[in-house]
mmCIF file with all atom_site columns, C-alpha atoms in Angstrom:
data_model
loop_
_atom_site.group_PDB
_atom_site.id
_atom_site.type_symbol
_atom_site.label_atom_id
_atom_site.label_alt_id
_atom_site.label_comp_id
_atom_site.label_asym_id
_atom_site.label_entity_id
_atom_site.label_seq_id
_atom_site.pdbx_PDB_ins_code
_atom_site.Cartn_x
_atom_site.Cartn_y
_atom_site.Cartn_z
_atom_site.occupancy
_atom_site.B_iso_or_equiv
_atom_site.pdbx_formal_charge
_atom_site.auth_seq_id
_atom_site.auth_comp_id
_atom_site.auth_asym_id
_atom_site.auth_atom_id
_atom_site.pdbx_PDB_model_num
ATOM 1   C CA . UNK A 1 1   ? 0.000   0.000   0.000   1.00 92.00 ? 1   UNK A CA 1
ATOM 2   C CA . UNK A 1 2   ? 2.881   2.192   0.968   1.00 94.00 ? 2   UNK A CA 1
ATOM 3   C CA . UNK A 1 3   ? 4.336   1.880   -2.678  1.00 94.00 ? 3   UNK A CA 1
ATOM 4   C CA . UNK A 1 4   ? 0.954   2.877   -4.665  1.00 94.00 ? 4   UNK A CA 1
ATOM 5   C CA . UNK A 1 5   ? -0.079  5.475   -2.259  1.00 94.00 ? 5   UNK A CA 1
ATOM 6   C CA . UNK A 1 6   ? 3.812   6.958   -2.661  1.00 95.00 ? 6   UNK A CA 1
ATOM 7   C CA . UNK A 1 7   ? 3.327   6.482   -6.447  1.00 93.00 ? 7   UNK A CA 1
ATOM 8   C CA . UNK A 1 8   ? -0.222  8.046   -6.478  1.00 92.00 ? 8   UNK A CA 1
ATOM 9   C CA . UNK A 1 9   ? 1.435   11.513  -4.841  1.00 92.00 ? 9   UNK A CA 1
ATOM 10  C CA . UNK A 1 10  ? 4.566   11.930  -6.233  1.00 91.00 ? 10  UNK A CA 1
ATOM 11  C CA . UNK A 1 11  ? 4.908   13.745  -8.933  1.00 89.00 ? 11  UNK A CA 1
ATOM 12  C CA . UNK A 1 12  ? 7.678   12.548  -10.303 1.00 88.00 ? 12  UNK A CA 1
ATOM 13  C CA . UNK A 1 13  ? 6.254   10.519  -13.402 1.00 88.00 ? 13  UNK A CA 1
ATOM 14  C CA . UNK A 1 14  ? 7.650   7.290   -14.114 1.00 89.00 ? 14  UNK A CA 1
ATOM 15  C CA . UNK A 1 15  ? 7.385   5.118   -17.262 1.00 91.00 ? 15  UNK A CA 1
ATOM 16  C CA . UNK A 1 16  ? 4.997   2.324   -17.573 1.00 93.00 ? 16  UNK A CA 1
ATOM 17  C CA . UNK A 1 17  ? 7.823   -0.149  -17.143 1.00 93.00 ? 17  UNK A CA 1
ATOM 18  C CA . UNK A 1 18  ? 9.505   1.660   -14.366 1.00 92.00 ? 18  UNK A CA 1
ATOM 19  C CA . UNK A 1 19  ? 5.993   1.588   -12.702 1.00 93.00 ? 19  UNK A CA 1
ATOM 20  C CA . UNK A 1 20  ? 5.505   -2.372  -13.367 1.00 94.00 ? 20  UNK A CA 1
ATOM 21  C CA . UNK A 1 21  ? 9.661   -3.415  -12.187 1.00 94.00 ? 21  UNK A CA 1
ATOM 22  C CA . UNK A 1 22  ? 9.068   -1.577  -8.986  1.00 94.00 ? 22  UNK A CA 1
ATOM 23  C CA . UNK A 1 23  ? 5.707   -3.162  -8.285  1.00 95.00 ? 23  UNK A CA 1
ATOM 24  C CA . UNK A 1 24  ? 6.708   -6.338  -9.290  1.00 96.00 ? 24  UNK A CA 1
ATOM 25  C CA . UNK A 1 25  ? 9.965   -6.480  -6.709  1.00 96.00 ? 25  UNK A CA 1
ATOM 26  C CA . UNK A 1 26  ? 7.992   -4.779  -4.150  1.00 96.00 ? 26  UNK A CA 1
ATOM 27  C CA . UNK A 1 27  ? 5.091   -7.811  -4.779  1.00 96.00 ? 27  UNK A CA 1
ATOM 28  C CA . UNK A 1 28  ? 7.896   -10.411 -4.631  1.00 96.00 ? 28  UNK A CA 1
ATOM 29  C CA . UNK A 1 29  ? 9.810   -9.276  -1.221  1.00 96.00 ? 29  UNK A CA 1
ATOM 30  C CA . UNK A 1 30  ? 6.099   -8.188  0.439   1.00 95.00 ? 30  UNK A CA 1
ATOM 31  C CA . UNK A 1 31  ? 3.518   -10.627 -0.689  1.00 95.00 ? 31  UNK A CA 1
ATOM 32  C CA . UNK A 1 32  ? 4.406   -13.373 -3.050  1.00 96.00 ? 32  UNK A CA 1
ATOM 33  C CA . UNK A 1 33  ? 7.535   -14.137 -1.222  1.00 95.00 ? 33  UNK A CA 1
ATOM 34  C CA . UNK A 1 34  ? 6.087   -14.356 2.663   1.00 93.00 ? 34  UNK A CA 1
ATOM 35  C CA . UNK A 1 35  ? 3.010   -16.007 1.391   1.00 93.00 ? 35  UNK A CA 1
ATOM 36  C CA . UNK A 1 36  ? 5.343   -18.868 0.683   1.00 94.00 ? 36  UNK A CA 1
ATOM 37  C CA . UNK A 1 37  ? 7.204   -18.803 3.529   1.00 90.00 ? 37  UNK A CA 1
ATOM 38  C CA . UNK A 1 38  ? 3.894   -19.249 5.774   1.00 89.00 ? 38  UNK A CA 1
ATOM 39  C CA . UNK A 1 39  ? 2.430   -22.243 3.431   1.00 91.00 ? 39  UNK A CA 1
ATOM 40  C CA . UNK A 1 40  ? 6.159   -23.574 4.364   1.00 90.00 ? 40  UNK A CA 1
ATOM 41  C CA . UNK A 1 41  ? 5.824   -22.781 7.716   1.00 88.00 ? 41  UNK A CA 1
ATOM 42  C CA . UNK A 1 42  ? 2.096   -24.006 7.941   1.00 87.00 ? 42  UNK A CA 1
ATOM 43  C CA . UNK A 1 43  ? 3.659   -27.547 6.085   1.00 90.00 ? 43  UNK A CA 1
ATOM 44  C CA . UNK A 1 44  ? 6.448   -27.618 8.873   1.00 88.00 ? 44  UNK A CA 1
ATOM 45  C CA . UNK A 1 45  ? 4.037   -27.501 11.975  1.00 84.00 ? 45  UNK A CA 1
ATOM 46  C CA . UNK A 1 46  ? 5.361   -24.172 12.790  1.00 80.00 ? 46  UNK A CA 1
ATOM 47  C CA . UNK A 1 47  ? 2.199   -21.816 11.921  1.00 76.00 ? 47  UNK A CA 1
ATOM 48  C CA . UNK A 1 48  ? -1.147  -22.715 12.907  1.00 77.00 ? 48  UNK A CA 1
ATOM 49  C CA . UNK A 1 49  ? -2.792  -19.947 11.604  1.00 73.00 ? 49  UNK A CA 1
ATOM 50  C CA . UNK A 1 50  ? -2.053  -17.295 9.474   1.00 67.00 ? 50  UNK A CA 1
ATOM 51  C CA . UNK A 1 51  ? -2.515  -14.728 12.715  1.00 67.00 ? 51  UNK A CA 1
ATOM 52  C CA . UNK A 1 52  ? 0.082   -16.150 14.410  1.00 68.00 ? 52  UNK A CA 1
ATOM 53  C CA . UNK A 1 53  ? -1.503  -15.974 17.882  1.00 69.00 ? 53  UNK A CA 1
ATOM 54  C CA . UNK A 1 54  ? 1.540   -17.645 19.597  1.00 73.00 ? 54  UNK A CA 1
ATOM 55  C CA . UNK A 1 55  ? 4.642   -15.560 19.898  1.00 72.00 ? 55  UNK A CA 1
ATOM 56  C CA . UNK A 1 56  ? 7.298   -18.255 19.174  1.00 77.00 ? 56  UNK A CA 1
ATOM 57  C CA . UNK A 1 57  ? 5.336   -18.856 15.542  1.00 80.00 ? 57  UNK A CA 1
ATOM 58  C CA . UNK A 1 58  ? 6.036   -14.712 14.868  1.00 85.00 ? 58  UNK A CA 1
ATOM 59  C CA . UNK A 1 59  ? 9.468   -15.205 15.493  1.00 88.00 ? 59  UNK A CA 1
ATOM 60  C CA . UNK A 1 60  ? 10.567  -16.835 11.677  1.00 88.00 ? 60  UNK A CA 1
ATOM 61  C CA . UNK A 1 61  ? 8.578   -14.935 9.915   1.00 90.00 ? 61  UNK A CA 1
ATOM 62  C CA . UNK A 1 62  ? 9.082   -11.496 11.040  1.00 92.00 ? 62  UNK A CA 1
ATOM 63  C CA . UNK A 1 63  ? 12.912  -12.445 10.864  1.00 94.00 ? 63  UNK A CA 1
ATOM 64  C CA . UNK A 1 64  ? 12.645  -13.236 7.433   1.00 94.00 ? 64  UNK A CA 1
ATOM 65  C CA . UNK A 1 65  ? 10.401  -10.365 6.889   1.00 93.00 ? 65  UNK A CA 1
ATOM 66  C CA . UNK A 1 66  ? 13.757  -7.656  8.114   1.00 96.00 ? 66  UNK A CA 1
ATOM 67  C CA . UNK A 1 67  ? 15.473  -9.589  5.628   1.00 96.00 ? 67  UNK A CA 1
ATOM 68  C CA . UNK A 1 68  ? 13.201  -9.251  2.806   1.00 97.00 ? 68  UNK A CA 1
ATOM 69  C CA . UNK A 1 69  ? 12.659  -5.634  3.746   1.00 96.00 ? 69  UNK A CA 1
ATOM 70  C CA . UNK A 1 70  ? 15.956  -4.577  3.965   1.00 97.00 ? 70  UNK A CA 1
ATOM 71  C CA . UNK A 1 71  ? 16.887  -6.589  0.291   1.00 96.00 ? 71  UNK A CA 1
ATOM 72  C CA . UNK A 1 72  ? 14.210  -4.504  -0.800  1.00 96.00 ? 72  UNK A CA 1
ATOM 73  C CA . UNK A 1 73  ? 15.556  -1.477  0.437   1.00 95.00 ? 73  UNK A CA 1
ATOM 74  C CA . UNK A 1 74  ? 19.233  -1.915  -0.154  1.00 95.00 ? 74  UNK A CA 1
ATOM 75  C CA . UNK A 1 75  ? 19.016  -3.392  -3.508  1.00 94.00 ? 75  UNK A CA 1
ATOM 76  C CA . UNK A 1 76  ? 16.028  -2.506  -5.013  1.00 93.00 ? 76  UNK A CA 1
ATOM 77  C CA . UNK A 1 77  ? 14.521  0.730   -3.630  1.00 93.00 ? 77  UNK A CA 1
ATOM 78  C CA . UNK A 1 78  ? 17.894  2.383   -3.114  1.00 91.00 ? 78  UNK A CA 1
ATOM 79  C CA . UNK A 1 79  ? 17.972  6.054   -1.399  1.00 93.00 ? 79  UNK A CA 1
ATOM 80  C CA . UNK A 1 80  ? 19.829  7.397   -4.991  1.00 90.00 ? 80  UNK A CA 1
ATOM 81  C CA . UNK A 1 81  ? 16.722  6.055   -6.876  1.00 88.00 ? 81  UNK A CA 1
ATOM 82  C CA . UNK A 1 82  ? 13.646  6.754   -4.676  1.00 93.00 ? 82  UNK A CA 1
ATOM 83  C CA . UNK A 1 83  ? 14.537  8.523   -1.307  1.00 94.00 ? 83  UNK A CA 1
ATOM 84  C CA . UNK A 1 84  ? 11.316  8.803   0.136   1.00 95.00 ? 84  UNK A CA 1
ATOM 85  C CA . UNK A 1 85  ? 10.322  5.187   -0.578  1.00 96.00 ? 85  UNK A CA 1
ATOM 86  C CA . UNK A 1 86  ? 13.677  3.973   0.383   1.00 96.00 ? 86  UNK A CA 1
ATOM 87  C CA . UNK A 1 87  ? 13.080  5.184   3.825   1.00 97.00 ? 87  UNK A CA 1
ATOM 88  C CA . UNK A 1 88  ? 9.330   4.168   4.570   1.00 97.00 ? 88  UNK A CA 1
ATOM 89  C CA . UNK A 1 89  ? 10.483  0.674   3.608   1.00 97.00 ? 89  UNK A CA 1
ATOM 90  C CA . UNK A 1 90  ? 13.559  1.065   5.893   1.00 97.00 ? 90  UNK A CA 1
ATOM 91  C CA . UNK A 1 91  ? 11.148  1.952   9.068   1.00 97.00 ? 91  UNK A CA 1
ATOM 92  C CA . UNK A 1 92  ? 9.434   -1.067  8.044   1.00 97.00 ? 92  UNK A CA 1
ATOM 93  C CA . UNK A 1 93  ? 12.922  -3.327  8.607   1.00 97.00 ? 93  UNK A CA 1
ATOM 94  C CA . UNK A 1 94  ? 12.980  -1.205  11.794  1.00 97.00 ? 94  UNK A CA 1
ATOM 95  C CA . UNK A 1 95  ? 9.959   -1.786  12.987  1.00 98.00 ? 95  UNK A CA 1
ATOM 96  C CA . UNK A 1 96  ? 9.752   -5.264  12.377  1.00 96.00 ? 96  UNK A CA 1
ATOM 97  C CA . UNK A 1 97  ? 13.505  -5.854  14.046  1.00 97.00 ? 97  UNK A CA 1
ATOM 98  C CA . UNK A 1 98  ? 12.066  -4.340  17.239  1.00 97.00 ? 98  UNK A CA 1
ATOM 99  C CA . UNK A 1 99  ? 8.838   -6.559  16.992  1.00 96.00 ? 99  UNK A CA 1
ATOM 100 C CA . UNK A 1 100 ? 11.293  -9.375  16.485  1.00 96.00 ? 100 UNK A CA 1
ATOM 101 C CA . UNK A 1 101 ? 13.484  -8.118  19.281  1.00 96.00 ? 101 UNK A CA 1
ATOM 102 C CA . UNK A 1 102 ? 9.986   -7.711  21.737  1.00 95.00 ? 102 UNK A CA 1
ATOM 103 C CA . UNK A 1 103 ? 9.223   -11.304 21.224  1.00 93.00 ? 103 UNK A CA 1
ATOM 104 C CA . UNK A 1 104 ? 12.358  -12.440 23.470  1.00 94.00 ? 104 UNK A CA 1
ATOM 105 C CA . UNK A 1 105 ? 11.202  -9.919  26.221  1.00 94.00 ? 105 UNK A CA 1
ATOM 106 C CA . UNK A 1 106 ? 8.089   -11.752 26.041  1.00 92.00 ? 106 UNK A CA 1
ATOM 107 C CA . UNK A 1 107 ? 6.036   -8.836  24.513  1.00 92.00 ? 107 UNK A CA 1
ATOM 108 C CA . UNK A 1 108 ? 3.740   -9.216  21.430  1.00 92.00 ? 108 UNK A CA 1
ATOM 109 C CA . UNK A 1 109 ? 3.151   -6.259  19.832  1.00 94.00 ? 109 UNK A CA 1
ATOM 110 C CA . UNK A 1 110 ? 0.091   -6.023  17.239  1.00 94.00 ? 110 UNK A CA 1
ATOM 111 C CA . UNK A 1 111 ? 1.660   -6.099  13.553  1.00 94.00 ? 111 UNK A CA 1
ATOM 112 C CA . UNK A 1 112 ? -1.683  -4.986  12.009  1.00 95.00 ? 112 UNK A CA 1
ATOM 113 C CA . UNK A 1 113 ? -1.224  -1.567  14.208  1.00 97.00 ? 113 UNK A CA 1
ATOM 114 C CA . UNK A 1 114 ? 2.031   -1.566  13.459  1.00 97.00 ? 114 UNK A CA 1
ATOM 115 C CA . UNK A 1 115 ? 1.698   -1.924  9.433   1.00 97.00 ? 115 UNK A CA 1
ATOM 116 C CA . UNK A 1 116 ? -1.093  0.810   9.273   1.00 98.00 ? 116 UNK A CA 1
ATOM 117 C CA . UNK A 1 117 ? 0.595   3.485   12.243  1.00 98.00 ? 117 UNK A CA 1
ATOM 118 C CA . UNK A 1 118 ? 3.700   3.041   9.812   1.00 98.00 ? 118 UNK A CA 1
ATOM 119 C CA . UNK A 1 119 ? 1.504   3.946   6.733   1.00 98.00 ? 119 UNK A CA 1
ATOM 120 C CA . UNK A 1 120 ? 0.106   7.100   8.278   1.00 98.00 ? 120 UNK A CA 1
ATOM 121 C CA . UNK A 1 121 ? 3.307   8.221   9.178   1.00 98.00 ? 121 UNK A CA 1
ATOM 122 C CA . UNK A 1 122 ? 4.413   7.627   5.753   1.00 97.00 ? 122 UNK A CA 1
ATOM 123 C CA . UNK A 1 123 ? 1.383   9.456   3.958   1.00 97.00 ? 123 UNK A CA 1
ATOM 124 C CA . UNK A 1 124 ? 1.936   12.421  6.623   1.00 97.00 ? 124 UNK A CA 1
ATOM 125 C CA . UNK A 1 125 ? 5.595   12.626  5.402   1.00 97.00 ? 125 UNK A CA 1
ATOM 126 C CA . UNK A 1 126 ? 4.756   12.617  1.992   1.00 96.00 ? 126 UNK A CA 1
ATOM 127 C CA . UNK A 1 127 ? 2.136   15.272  2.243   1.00 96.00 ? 127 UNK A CA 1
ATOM 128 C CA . UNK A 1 128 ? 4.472   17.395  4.064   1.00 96.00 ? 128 UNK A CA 1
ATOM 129 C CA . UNK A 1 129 ? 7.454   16.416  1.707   1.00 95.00 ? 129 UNK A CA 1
ATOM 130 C CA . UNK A 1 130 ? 5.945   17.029  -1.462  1.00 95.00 ? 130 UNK A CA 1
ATOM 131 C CA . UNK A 1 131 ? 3.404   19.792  -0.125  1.00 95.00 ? 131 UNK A CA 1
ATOM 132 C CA . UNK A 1 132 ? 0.102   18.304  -0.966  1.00 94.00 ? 132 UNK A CA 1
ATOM 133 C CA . UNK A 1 133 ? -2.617  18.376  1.064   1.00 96.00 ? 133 UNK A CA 1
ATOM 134 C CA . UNK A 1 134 ? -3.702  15.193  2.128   1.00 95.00 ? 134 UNK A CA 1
ATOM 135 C CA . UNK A 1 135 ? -5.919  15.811  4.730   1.00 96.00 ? 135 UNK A CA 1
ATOM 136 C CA . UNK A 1 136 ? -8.999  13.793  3.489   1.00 96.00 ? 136 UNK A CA 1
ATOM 137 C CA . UNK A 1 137 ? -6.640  10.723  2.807   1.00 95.00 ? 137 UNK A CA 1
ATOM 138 C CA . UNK A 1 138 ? -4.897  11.310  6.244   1.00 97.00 ? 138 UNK A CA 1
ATOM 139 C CA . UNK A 1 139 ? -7.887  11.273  7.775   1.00 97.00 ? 139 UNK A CA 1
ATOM 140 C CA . UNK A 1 140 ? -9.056  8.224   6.535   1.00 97.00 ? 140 UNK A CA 1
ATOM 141 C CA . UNK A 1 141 ? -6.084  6.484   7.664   1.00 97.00 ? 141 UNK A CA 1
ATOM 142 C CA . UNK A 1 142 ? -6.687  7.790   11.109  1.00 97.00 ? 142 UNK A CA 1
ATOM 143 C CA . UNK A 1 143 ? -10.131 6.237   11.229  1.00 98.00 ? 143 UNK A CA 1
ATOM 144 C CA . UNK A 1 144 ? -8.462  3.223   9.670   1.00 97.00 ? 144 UNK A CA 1
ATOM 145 C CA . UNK A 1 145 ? -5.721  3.129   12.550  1.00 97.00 ? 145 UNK A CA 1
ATOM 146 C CA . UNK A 1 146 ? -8.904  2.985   15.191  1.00 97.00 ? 146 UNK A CA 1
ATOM 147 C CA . UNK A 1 147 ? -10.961 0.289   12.986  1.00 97.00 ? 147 UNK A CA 1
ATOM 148 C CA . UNK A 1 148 ? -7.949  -1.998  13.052  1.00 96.00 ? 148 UNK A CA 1
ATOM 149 C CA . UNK A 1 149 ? -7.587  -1.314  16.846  1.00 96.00 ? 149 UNK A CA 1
ATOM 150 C CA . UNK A 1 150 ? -11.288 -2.068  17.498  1.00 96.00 ? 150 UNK A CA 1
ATOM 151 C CA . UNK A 1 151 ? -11.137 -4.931  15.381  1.00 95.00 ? 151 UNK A CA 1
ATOM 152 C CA . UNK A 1 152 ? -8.277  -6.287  17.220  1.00 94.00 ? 152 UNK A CA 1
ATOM 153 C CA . UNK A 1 153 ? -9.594  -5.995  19.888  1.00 94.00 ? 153 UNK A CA 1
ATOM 154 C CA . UNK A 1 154 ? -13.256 -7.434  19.528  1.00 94.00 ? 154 UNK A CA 1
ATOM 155 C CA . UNK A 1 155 ? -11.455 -10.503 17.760  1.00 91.00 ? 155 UNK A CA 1
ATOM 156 C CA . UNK A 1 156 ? -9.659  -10.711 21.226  1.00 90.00 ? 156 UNK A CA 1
ATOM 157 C CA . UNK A 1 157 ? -6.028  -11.106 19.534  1.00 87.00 ? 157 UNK A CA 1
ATOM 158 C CA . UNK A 1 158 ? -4.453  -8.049  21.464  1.00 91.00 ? 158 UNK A CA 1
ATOM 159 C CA . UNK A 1 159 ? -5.002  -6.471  25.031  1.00 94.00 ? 159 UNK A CA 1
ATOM 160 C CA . UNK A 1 160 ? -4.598  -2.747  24.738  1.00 96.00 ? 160 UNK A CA 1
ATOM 161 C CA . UNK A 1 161 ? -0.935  -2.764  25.397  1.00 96.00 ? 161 UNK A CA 1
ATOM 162 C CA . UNK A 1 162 ? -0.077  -4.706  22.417  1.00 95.00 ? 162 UNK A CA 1
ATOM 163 C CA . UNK A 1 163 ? -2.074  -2.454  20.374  1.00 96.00 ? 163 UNK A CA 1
ATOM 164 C CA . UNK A 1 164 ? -0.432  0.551   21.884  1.00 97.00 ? 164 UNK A CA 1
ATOM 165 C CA . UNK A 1 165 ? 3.065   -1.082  21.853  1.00 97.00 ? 165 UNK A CA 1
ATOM 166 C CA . UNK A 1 166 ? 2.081   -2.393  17.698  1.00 97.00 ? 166 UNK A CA 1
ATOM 167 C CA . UNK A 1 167 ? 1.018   1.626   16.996  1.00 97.00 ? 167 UNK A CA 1
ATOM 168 C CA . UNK A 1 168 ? 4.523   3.015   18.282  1.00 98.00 ? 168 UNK A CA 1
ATOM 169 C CA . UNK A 1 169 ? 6.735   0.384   16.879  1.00 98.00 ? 169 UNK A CA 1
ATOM 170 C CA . UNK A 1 170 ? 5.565   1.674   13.359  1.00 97.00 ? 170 UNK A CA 1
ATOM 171 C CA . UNK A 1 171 ? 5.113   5.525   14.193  1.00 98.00 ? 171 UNK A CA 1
ATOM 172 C CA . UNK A 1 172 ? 8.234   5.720   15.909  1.00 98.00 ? 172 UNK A CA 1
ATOM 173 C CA . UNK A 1 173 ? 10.968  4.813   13.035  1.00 98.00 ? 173 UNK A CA 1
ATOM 174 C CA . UNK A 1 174 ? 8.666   6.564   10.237  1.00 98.00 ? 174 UNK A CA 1
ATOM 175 C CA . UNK A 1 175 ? 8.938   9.621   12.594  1.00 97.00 ? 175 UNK A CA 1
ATOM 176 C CA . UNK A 1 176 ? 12.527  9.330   13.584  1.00 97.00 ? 176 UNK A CA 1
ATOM 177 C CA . UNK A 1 177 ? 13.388  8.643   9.792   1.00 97.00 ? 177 UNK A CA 1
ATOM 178 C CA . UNK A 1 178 ? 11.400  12.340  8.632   1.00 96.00 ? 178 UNK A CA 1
ATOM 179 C CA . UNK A 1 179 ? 14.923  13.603  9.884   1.00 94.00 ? 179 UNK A CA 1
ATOM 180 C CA . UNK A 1 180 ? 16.529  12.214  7.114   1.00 94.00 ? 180 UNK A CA 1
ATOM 181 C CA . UNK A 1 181 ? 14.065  12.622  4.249   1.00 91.00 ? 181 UNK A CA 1
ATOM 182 C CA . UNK A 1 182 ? 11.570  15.234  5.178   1.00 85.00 ? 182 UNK A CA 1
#
């Protein structure tokens, strides 16, 4: 999401098959890829569902996750090519070492507040960055930050504390990063 709604407000143009190589290696190292690697996982015993309610089944696939982020961001999405991008996708391999690093403390954070706290963050960057106003679009993404915290929540997968500690671990790096970027 964070790679169409970057592509939707910059306006730098891009060719039609600039447009379909980046969505293509973004679909491989954030979809195609870790879909895989849970049908693996799920073959193996080691996932029972795809929530991954227990925190030993998070720990695999979030590792692999930093890794796939950060090939992303090192050799695909490089800081030369698309700053911006580069960065978002670089607080994502943050955020999802700290998740990784929570899990030993004993601490599951919620990775569905994490994922769309990061993408607000993001989309308040960008309309900062490239001086559009976003506010409609911001504001949607608010809401959307307090549906996926009630949903959580009603589907009794997180306490409040997980939610809380899932919205900072993506806010945080997206806002620490703006120092670079913004």
């Amino acid at each position: 999401m964070g790679t169409l709604l970057y592509l939707g407000i910059s306006p730098i143009s891009y060719s039609p098959a600039q447009l379909l190589y980046l969505c293509l290696q973004v679909s491989l190292l954030t979809i195609f890829i870790p879909v895989a690697i849970y049908f693996w996982l799920k073959t193996l015993g080691k996932a029972d569902t795809a929530m991954l309610q227990k925190r030993t089944q998070r720990k695999i696939p979030l590792l692999l996750g930093c890794i796939l982020l950060y090939i992303l961001a090192v050799k695909c999405i490089t800081k030369a090519i698309l700053p911006e991008l580069h960065f978002f996708i670089l607080g994502g391999v943050i955020s999802n070492g700290l998740a990784f690093l929570y899990l030993f403390m004993k601490v599951k954070a919620s990775l569905h507040q994490l994922g769309i706290s990061a993408l607000t963050c993001f989309v308040l960057g960008l309309s900062a960055h490239f001086q559009v106003n976003l506010s409609y679009g911001i504001a949607l993404l608010l809401l959307l930050n307090g549906l996926v915290a009630s949903s959580r929540l009603a589907m009794k997968a997180h306490s409040y504390a997980e939610l809380a500690i899932g919205f900072g671990l993506g806010a945080i790096p997206q806002l620490a990063l703006w120092l670079i970027w913004l």
